[in-house]
Every structure is written in structure tokens, then in C-alpha cells.
Amino acid sequence: MDKFRMIFQFLQSNQESFMNGICGIMALASAQMYSAFDFNCPCLPHYNLAYGLGILLVPPFILFLLGFVLNNNVSMLAEEWRRPQGQRGKDRAVLRYMFCSMAQRAMIAPVVWVSVTLLDGKCITCAFCTSVPVETLGNASHPSLSQGEMKRVLARIPCKEIYDGQELIANEVAIRYLRCISQALGWCFVLLMTTLAFLVRSLRPCFTQAAFLKSRYWSHYIDIERKLFDETCAEHARSFAKVCIQQFFEGMSTDLAAVRCHPPRKAPADAGEATEKLLGITDQGTMNMALKSWHRCKPPLHLHQPALRSGNGWAVEGQSPTLPPVPRRETVAYYSRV
């Protein structure tokens, strides 16, 4: 049990690395899922487009939502967004920073799925096989067919075993044409996502360094504050339960002593320490009121500390900087003699 607790504490302390690992695992899982997926194009004019685009777009959307579900900061973001104003204002820049950080991690698996799908070419071949330019790639001397018959024949291009339009256009020619377009789109998509990731991760802090540092600092603060609050509540609940159980057994001991005429046992030495950890909150109603107060009106971010002058010479606005102490006469005289 202690080993699992140590692992859990390690994952909590290294949450960013843990989430990056989860995103990497999801990306590999998405590629493995596509390779194991049995792609079966319906080869029907009215269903090919829906099936091909559905396989291309629906799984990435599910993986994107799954990336948010596996992120522990989603509930923290929702809580910070929905909490009352109280004595602490809300900074929309911090909320946007938190959301963008989660969205960047959640998009890794969908991007891998779309890239692998486009590079493979099956979805595009199934979805757009009825749009193959027969006049350019096919047999122009073939007897003309109606529009419905033409689409019915072209819709069977992904299905080699039932394709019967070799005289109209060769199956291999159409598949190679569509797969070439799909792979070109896939590499363009990879290039676009790589460039976008480079711009977001590298160039954004350069243009908005002060705002970026402020948003990152307060997002870390919100995360750490929530963890410390949960730890404090867990410690208080442990002390509360310990004192409650001790009082129960003390009452039972007193009742048994009264019946059997035996002196009651003394309370354990750590009972007072557990009572001190309760911080005066010793009943359910007071605890519920404290939790409700924390949600409705969090304390302001002002610790009332005096401003100290730093080596750079800056001080808090509205407060005079602290001047260095004046040297004593004896010290001045000593150094003047030296």
C-alpha cells in the first residue's frame, strides 16, 4: 500500500511530465488503433462519403475529448471559471492559458490519427472515389453512361472484388490517383501542425513575455493552492475521525466502567494533538460552513507583508522603499583609520 501511495505522490508532484507521458501513450495508441482497425468501405454512392469522412473525423474528436477527460486540471479550470467573484477577482488570461495548455496536450492524439489516416489513403479513396476525373484518367471512347450509373460504378473502386468498370477506368489508376492526393494532404497537414506547434511553443513567449509569465505563475498557484487545500482537508478529516472514534470508545469505556465498577481507561497521549489539528472546527455544521465559505469567498491574494527594497531598487507601488541603515560613528572612524 505504501508503494502505491509513493507512486501516487510522485505522479502528483510530476503532474506535467505525467500528462505529457499520457498524451504520448494516447498518440501511440491512436496509431495502433488505426492499424488494427478493419476498414470496410460500403462501396455505395450515398454512403462512401459519410463513411470515409466519419472515420477521418469522428475518432479524432473522441480522442480530443478523452484527452480532456484524462487531464486532472479540467475540474480545476471549471471550478475557477464557475466560482463566485468574492474577494478574489478572476483573470481571464490565466483561464485562457490553462485551457490552451490542456488543449495542446489533448490535440496530440487526434493529430496523429488524422496524419496516419491521410498518409494511408483509404478514407480519401472511399470518400471521393465518385469524383475521379474519368475524362482525364479513363477511357474517353467508352459508351456514355447516365450520371447515376457512373456514380454506381465509380463507388466500387475501393472494392476490387466487385469492381466492374475496368473498361471505364482502371481500378489501380483510380486508387493511385486518390492515394497520391491523400498523402499530399497528409504531409501538408503534418507540416501545418508542426509549424503551428513551433509558433505556439516558441514564438508566443517572445512577444508577450510579461503576460505569459504572469499567466503561467498564477496557473501554477491555482494548482498548488488546490492541492494544499485538499491535503489540509484530508488531514483535518483524519483528525476529526480520530477524535470522534476516541470519544466514542471513551464513552463506551465509561459506561462499561459504571456497570462493572472498573475505573475507565485514560485517554491516549496523542488525543490532544489530534484535537489541536481540528483548528476549532469540531462539528459538521461548522465544517460545511467553512467549505461553503471557501467556495463562495476565497481569501484575497494579499498577505500584508512590508515592502522590501531589492537589489534592483524596485518597491511595491504606494509604499516607500526601505532605506539601508546609517553606519555608526565608531565603524566610520575605524575604516577611516584603515
mmCIF file of C-alpha atoms in Angstrom, residues 10-148:
data_model
loop_
_atom_site.group_PDB
_atom_site.id
_atom_site.type_symbol
_atom_site.label_atom_id
_atom_site.label_comp_id
_atom_site.label_asym_id
_atom_site.label_seq_id
_atom_site.Cartn_x
_atom_site.Cartn_y
_atom_site.Cartn_z
ATOM 1 C CA PHE A 10 5.298 11.020 -7.369
ATOM 2 C CA LEU A 11 2.706 11.375 -10.130
ATOM 3 C CA GLN A 12 1.120 14.309 -8.318
ATOM 4 C CA SER A 13 4.452 16.077 -7.851
ATOM 5 C CA ASN A 14 5.383 15.480 -11.516
ATOM 6 C CA GLN A 15 1.951 16.082 -12.992
ATOM 7 C CA GLU A 16 3.182 17.899 -16.100
ATOM 8 C CA SER A 17 5.583 15.100 -17.037
ATOM 9 C CA PHE A 18 2.881 12.562 -16.247
ATOM 10 C CA MET A 19 0.371 14.285 -18.529
ATOM 11 C CA ASN A 20 2.949 14.522 -21.311
ATOM 12 C CA GLY A 21 3.508 10.774 -20.944
ATOM 13 C CA ILE A 22 -0.240 10.128 -21.071
ATOM 14 C CA CYS A 23 -0.524 12.207 -24.257
ATOM 15 C CA GLY A 24 2.347 10.288 -25.833
ATOM 16 C CA ILE A 25 0.743 6.970 -24.920
ATOM 17 C CA MET A 26 -2.567 8.142 -26.400
ATOM 18 C CA ALA A 27 -0.792 9.170 -29.603
ATOM 19 C CA LEU A 28 0.819 5.754 -29.943
ATOM 20 C CA ALA A 29 -2.472 4.095 -29.058
ATOM 21 C CA SER A 30 -4.308 6.061 -31.752
ATOM 22 C CA ALA A 31 -1.801 4.933 -34.394
ATOM 23 C CA GLN A 32 -2.071 1.348 -33.171
ATOM 24 C CA MET A 33 -5.873 1.539 -33.171
ATOM 25 C CA TYR A 34 -5.892 2.662 -36.806
ATOM 26 C CA SER A 35 -3.506 -0.106 -37.861
ATOM 27 C CA ALA A 36 -5.742 -2.667 -36.126
ATOM 28 C CA PHE A 37 -8.952 -1.119 -37.489
ATOM 29 C CA ASP A 38 -10.735 -3.170 -40.150
ATOM 30 C CA PHE A 39 -11.598 -0.580 -42.797
ATOM 31 C CA ASN A 40 -14.550 -1.715 -44.912
ATOM 32 C CA CYS A 41 -15.799 0.809 -47.427
ATOM 33 C CA PRO A 42 -19.528 0.265 -48.225
ATOM 34 C CA CYS A 43 -18.889 0.963 -51.955
ATOM 35 C CA LEU A 44 -22.267 2.651 -52.339
ATOM 36 C CA PRO A 45 -22.705 6.129 -53.844
ATOM 37 C CA HIS A 46 -24.694 7.563 -50.946
ATOM 38 C CA TYR A 47 -22.603 6.060 -48.106
ATOM 39 C CA ASN A 48 -18.966 6.268 -49.211
ATOM 40 C CA LEU A 49 -18.545 9.957 -48.416
ATOM 41 C CA ALA A 50 -20.162 9.697 -44.970
ATOM 42 C CA TYR A 51 -18.186 6.571 -44.047
ATOM 43 C CA GLY A 52 -14.817 7.912 -45.220
ATOM 44 C CA LEU A 53 -15.147 11.324 -43.566
ATOM 45 C CA GLY A 54 -16.612 9.736 -40.447
ATOM 46 C CA ILE A 55 -13.562 7.511 -39.999
ATOM 47 C CA LEU A 56 -11.343 10.535 -40.651
ATOM 48 C CA LEU A 57 -13.018 12.991 -38.234
ATOM 49 C CA VAL A 58 -15.082 11.188 -35.570
ATOM 50 C CA PRO A 59 -12.272 9.209 -33.823
ATOM 51 C CA PRO A 60 -10.081 12.357 -33.511
ATOM 52 C CA PHE A 61 -12.965 14.166 -31.860
ATOM 53 C CA ILE A 62 -13.382 11.290 -29.387
ATOM 54 C CA LEU A 63 -9.637 11.251 -28.700
ATOM 55 C CA PHE A 64 -9.701 15.016 -28.162
ATOM 56 C CA LEU A 65 -12.455 14.717 -25.554
ATOM 57 C CA LEU A 66 -10.652 11.778 -23.976
ATOM 58 C CA GLY A 67 -7.542 13.936 -23.634
ATOM 59 C CA PHE A 68 -9.574 16.431 -21.599
ATOM 60 C CA VAL A 69 -11.169 13.688 -19.520
ATOM 61 C CA LEU A 70 -7.769 12.244 -18.542
ATOM 62 C CA ASN A 71 -6.447 15.678 -17.579
ATOM 63 C CA ASN A 72 -6.807 16.379 -13.859
ATOM 64 C CA ASN A 73 -6.833 20.139 -14.416
ATOM 65 C CA VAL A 74 -10.222 20.151 -16.175
ATOM 66 C CA SER A 75 -12.146 20.178 -12.903
ATOM 67 C CA MET A 76 -9.812 22.883 -11.559
ATOM 68 C CA LEU A 77 -10.447 25.036 -14.631
ATOM 69 C CA ALA A 78 -14.221 24.547 -14.385
ATOM 70 C CA GLU A 79 -14.159 25.334 -10.654
ATOM 71 C CA GLU A 80 -12.130 28.504 -11.181
ATOM 72 C CA TRP A 81 -14.383 29.598 -14.054
ATOM 73 C CA ARG A 82 -17.675 28.988 -12.235
ATOM 74 C CA ARG A 83 -16.723 30.132 -8.733
ATOM 75 C CA PRO A 84 -18.269 33.369 -7.385
ATOM 76 C CA GLN A 85 -16.200 36.536 -7.584
ATOM 77 C CA GLY A 86 -15.893 37.040 -3.824
ATOM 78 C CA GLN A 87 -12.805 38.877 -2.576
ATOM 79 C CA ARG A 88 -10.604 37.461 -5.340
ATOM 80 C CA GLY A 89 -11.012 38.563 -8.924
ATOM 81 C CA LYS A 90 -10.862 36.289 -11.943
ATOM 82 C CA ASP A 91 -8.157 36.739 -14.556
ATOM 83 C CA ARG A 92 -9.407 35.596 -17.931
ATOM 84 C CA ALA A 93 -5.837 35.469 -19.251
ATOM 85 C CA VAL A 94 -4.989 32.796 -16.665
ATOM 86 C CA LEU A 95 -8.088 30.785 -17.596
ATOM 87 C CA ARG A 96 -7.185 31.028 -21.297
ATOM 88 C CA TYR A 97 -3.630 29.905 -20.527
ATOM 89 C CA MET A 98 -4.900 26.876 -18.579
ATOM 90 C CA PHE A 99 -7.355 25.936 -21.324
ATOM 91 C CA CYS A 100 -4.765 26.324 -24.099
ATOM 92 C CA SER A 101 -2.263 24.188 -22.179
ATOM 93 C CA MET A 102 -4.820 21.396 -21.818
ATOM 94 C CA ALA A 103 -5.971 21.733 -25.436
ATOM 95 C CA GLN A 104 -2.400 21.466 -26.742
ATOM 96 C CA ARG A 105 -1.895 18.154 -24.936
ATOM 97 C CA ALA A 106 -5.335 16.859 -25.907
ATOM 98 C CA MET A 107 -4.708 17.553 -29.607
ATOM 99 C CA ILE A 108 -1.669 15.276 -29.902
ATOM 100 C CA ALA A 109 -3.610 12.017 -30.336
ATOM 101 C CA PRO A 110 -6.163 13.463 -32.830
ATOM 102 C CA VAL A 111 -3.362 14.965 -34.933
ATOM 103 C CA VAL A 112 -1.610 11.588 -35.048
ATOM 104 C CA TRP A 113 -4.865 9.858 -36.095
ATOM 105 C CA VAL A 114 -5.592 12.351 -38.902
ATOM 106 C CA SER A 115 -1.988 12.224 -40.116
ATOM 107 C CA VAL A 116 -1.864 8.420 -40.215
ATOM 108 C CA THR A 117 -5.281 8.250 -41.883
ATOM 109 C CA LEU A 118 -4.368 10.715 -44.624
ATOM 110 C CA LEU A 119 -0.992 9.090 -45.269
ATOM 111 C CA ASP A 120 -2.649 5.691 -45.557
ATOM 112 C CA GLY A 121 -5.180 6.991 -48.099
ATOM 113 C CA LYS A 122 -8.057 4.542 -47.559
ATOM 114 C CA CYS A 123 -10.509 7.125 -46.197
ATOM 115 C CA ILE A 124 -9.955 9.597 -49.016
ATOM 116 C CA THR A 125 -10.175 6.803 -51.580
ATOM 117 C CA CYS A 126 -13.505 5.671 -50.150
ATOM 118 C CA ALA A 127 -14.942 9.156 -49.658
ATOM 119 C CA PHE A 128 -14.054 10.708 -53.024
ATOM 120 C CA CYS A 129 -13.918 7.769 -55.411
ATOM 121 C CA THR A 130 -17.015 9.066 -57.219
ATOM 122 C CA SER A 131 -15.142 12.314 -58.017
ATOM 123 C CA VAL A 132 -12.359 10.716 -60.062
ATOM 124 C CA PRO A 133 -11.902 12.609 -63.379
ATOM 125 C CA VAL A 134 -12.870 9.887 -65.838
ATOM 126 C CA GLU A 135 -12.273 12.178 -68.825
ATOM 127 C CA THR A 136 -8.601 12.555 -67.845
ATOM 128 C CA LEU A 137 -7.747 9.141 -66.376
ATOM 129 C CA GLY A 138 -10.342 6.898 -68.004
ATOM 130 C CA ASN A 139 -11.404 5.675 -71.411
ATOM 131 C CA ALA A 140 -12.877 8.598 -73.278
ATOM 132 C CA SER A 141 -14.143 6.338 -76.075
ATOM 133 C CA HIS A 142 -16.290 4.273 -73.678
ATOM 134 C CA PRO A 143 -20.029 4.497 -74.352
ATOM 135 C CA SER A 144 -21.588 7.239 -72.274
ATOM 136 C CA LEU A 145 -23.388 6.226 -69.081
ATOM 137 C CA SER A 146 -26.018 8.048 -67.101
ATOM 138 C CA GLN A 147 -24.969 10.056 -64.055
ATOM 139 C CA GLY A 148 -26.422 7.504 -61.649
#
